[in-house]
Amino acid sequence: MQQVLREKPHSGALFAFRGKRGDLIKLLWFDGQGLCLFSKRMDRGRFVWPVTATGTVALTSAQVSMLLEGIDWRRPERT
């Protein structure tokens, strides 16, 4: 994983992986004691996934929150 994503698994970075159908997401991060895994499956719809040529993308905490809620984090609408 370190060679592909160019990040150390114990660096504090959040690693996100999406299933083939787009309705499953898994997050992996190191909390200081061990690796934690979070998994979420959408009942309806799909997770909006970033397109990147490098294989990695940096998201803000707000963008990650929107991603997990199924909101299009690329174009959030302010009300």
PDB file of C-alpha atoms in Angstrom:
ATOM      1  CA  MET A   1       0.000   0.000   0.000  1.00  0.00           C
ATOM      2  CA  GLN A   2       2.819   2.423   0.847  1.00  0.00           C
ATOM      3  CA  GLN A   3       4.317   2.198  -2.667  1.00  0.00           C
ATOM      4  CA  VAL A   4       0.986   2.678  -4.457  1.00  0.00           C
ATOM      5  CA  LEU A   5      -0.459   5.511  -2.340  1.00  0.00           C
ATOM      6  CA  ARG A   6       2.880   7.133  -1.463  1.00  0.00           C
ATOM      7  CA  GLU A   7       1.851   7.483   2.205  1.00  0.00           C
ATOM      8  CA  LYS A   8       2.884   5.566   5.280  1.00  0.00           C
ATOM      9  CA  PRO A   9      -0.037   3.673   6.848  1.00  0.00           C
ATOM     10  CA  HIS A  10       0.964   4.966  10.308  1.00  0.00           C
ATOM     11  CA  SER A  11       1.238   8.626   9.222  1.00  0.00           C
ATOM     12  CA  GLY A  12      -2.254   9.593  10.365  1.00  0.00           C
ATOM     13  CA  ALA A  13      -3.566   9.791   6.795  1.00  0.00           C
ATOM     14  CA  LEU A  14      -7.046   8.478   6.061  1.00  0.00           C
ATOM     15  CA  PHE A  15      -7.197   5.880   3.303  1.00  0.00           C
ATOM     16  CA  ALA A  16     -10.528   5.464   1.516  1.00  0.00           C
ATOM     17  CA  PHE A  17     -11.491   2.619  -0.786  1.00  0.00           C
ATOM     18  CA  ARG A  18     -14.715   2.236  -2.757  1.00  0.00           C
ATOM     19  CA  GLY A  19     -16.360  -0.981  -3.904  1.00  0.00           C
ATOM     20  CA  LYS A  20     -16.835  -1.733  -7.601  1.00  0.00           C
ATOM     21  CA  ARG A  21     -20.553  -0.878  -7.586  1.00  0.00           C
ATOM     22  CA  GLY A  22     -19.921   2.402  -5.766  1.00  0.00           C
ATOM     23  CA  ASP A  23     -22.284   1.656  -2.886  1.00  0.00           C
ATOM     24  CA  LEU A  24     -19.587   0.528  -0.404  1.00  0.00           C
ATOM     25  CA  ILE A  25     -16.786   2.566   1.123  1.00  0.00           C
ATOM     26  CA  LYS A  26     -14.067   1.506   3.546  1.00  0.00           C
ATOM     27  CA  LEU A  27     -11.850   3.889   5.500  1.00  0.00           C
ATOM     28  CA  LEU A  28      -8.566   2.841   7.070  1.00  0.00           C
ATOM     29  CA  TRP A  29      -6.552   4.965   9.506  1.00  0.00           C
ATOM     30  CA  PHE A  30      -4.062   4.637  12.338  1.00  0.00           C
ATOM     31  CA  ASP A  31      -5.347   6.022  15.660  1.00  0.00           C
ATOM     32  CA  GLY A  32      -2.038   5.849  17.516  1.00  0.00           C
ATOM     33  CA  GLN A  33      -2.568   2.340  18.853  1.00  0.00           C
ATOM     34  CA  GLY A  34      -3.600   0.355  15.800  1.00  0.00           C
ATOM     35  CA  LEU A  35      -5.306   0.429  12.437  1.00  0.00           C
ATOM     36  CA  CYS A  36      -9.045   1.166  12.448  1.00  0.00           C
ATOM     37  CA  LEU A  37     -11.499   0.136   9.756  1.00  0.00           C
ATOM     38  CA  PHE A  38     -14.793   1.886   9.048  1.00  0.00           C
ATOM     39  CA  SER A  39     -17.190   0.468   6.498  1.00  0.00           C
ATOM     40  CA  LYS A  40     -20.451   1.916   5.127  1.00  0.00           C
ATOM     41  CA  ARG A  41     -22.859   0.635   2.484  1.00  0.00           C
ATOM     42  CA  MET A  42     -25.448   2.889   0.864  1.00  0.00           C
ATOM     43  CA  ASP A  43     -29.023   1.567   0.696  1.00  0.00           C
ATOM     44  CA  ARG A  44     -29.739   3.835  -2.260  1.00  0.00           C
ATOM     45  CA  GLY A  45     -27.360   5.749  -4.478  1.00  0.00           C
ATOM     46  CA  ARG A  46     -23.591   5.696  -4.708  1.00  0.00           C
ATOM     47  CA  PHE A  47     -20.640   7.453  -3.182  1.00  0.00           C
ATOM     48  CA  VAL A  48     -19.321  10.341  -5.289  1.00  0.00           C
ATOM     49  CA  TRP A  49     -15.730   9.336  -5.963  1.00  0.00           C
ATOM     50  CA  PRO A  50     -12.874  11.662  -6.946  1.00  0.00           C
ATOM     51  CA  VAL A  51     -11.212  11.170 -10.330  1.00  0.00           C
ATOM     52  CA  THR A  52      -7.440  11.443 -10.217  1.00  0.00           C
ATOM     53  CA  ALA A  53      -4.518  10.569 -12.466  1.00  0.00           C
ATOM     54  CA  THR A  54      -2.125  10.012  -9.550  1.00  0.00           C
ATOM     55  CA  GLY A  55      -4.281   7.619  -7.507  1.00  0.00           C
ATOM     56  CA  THR A  56      -4.429   9.942  -4.499  1.00  0.00           C
ATOM     57  CA  VAL A  57      -6.454  13.012  -3.635  1.00  0.00           C
ATOM     58  CA  ALA A  58      -6.492  15.322  -0.611  1.00  0.00           C
ATOM     59  CA  LEU A  59      -9.903  16.093   0.896  1.00  0.00           C
ATOM     60  CA  THR A  60     -10.799  18.416   3.744  1.00  0.00           C
ATOM     61  CA  SER A  61     -12.652  17.025   6.746  1.00  0.00           C
ATOM     62  CA  ALA A  62     -15.830  18.695   5.441  1.00  0.00           C
ATOM     63  CA  GLN A  63     -15.421  16.982   2.053  1.00  0.00           C
ATOM     64  CA  VAL A  64     -14.899  13.589   3.733  1.00  0.00           C
ATOM     65  CA  SER A  65     -18.046  14.180   5.790  1.00  0.00           C
ATOM     66  CA  MET A  66     -20.055  14.966   2.646  1.00  0.00           C
ATOM     67  CA  LEU A  67     -18.554  11.944   0.866  1.00  0.00           C
ATOM     68  CA  LEU A  68     -19.731   9.660   3.680  1.00  0.00           C
ATOM     69  CA  GLU A  69     -23.242  11.138   3.526  1.00  0.00           C
ATOM     70  CA  GLY A  70     -23.502  10.589  -0.233  1.00  0.00           C
ATOM     71  CA  ILE A  71     -23.454  14.327  -0.970  1.00  0.00           C
ATOM     72  CA  ASP A  72     -21.633  15.509  -4.093  1.00  0.00           C
ATOM     73  CA  TRP A  73     -18.713  17.089  -2.263  1.00  0.00           C
ATOM     74  CA  ARG A  74     -17.316  18.559  -5.515  1.00  0.00           C
ATOM     75  CA  ARG A  75     -20.249  20.993  -5.884  1.00  0.00           C
ATOM     76  CA  PRO A  76     -21.931  21.559  -2.516  1.00  0.00           C
ATOM     77  CA  GLU A  77     -24.825  23.997  -2.633  1.00  0.00           C
ATOM     78  CA  ARG A  78     -25.029  26.654   0.050  1.00  0.00           C
ATOM     79  CA  THR A  79     -28.512  27.565   1.263  1.00  0.00           C
TER      80      THR A  79
END
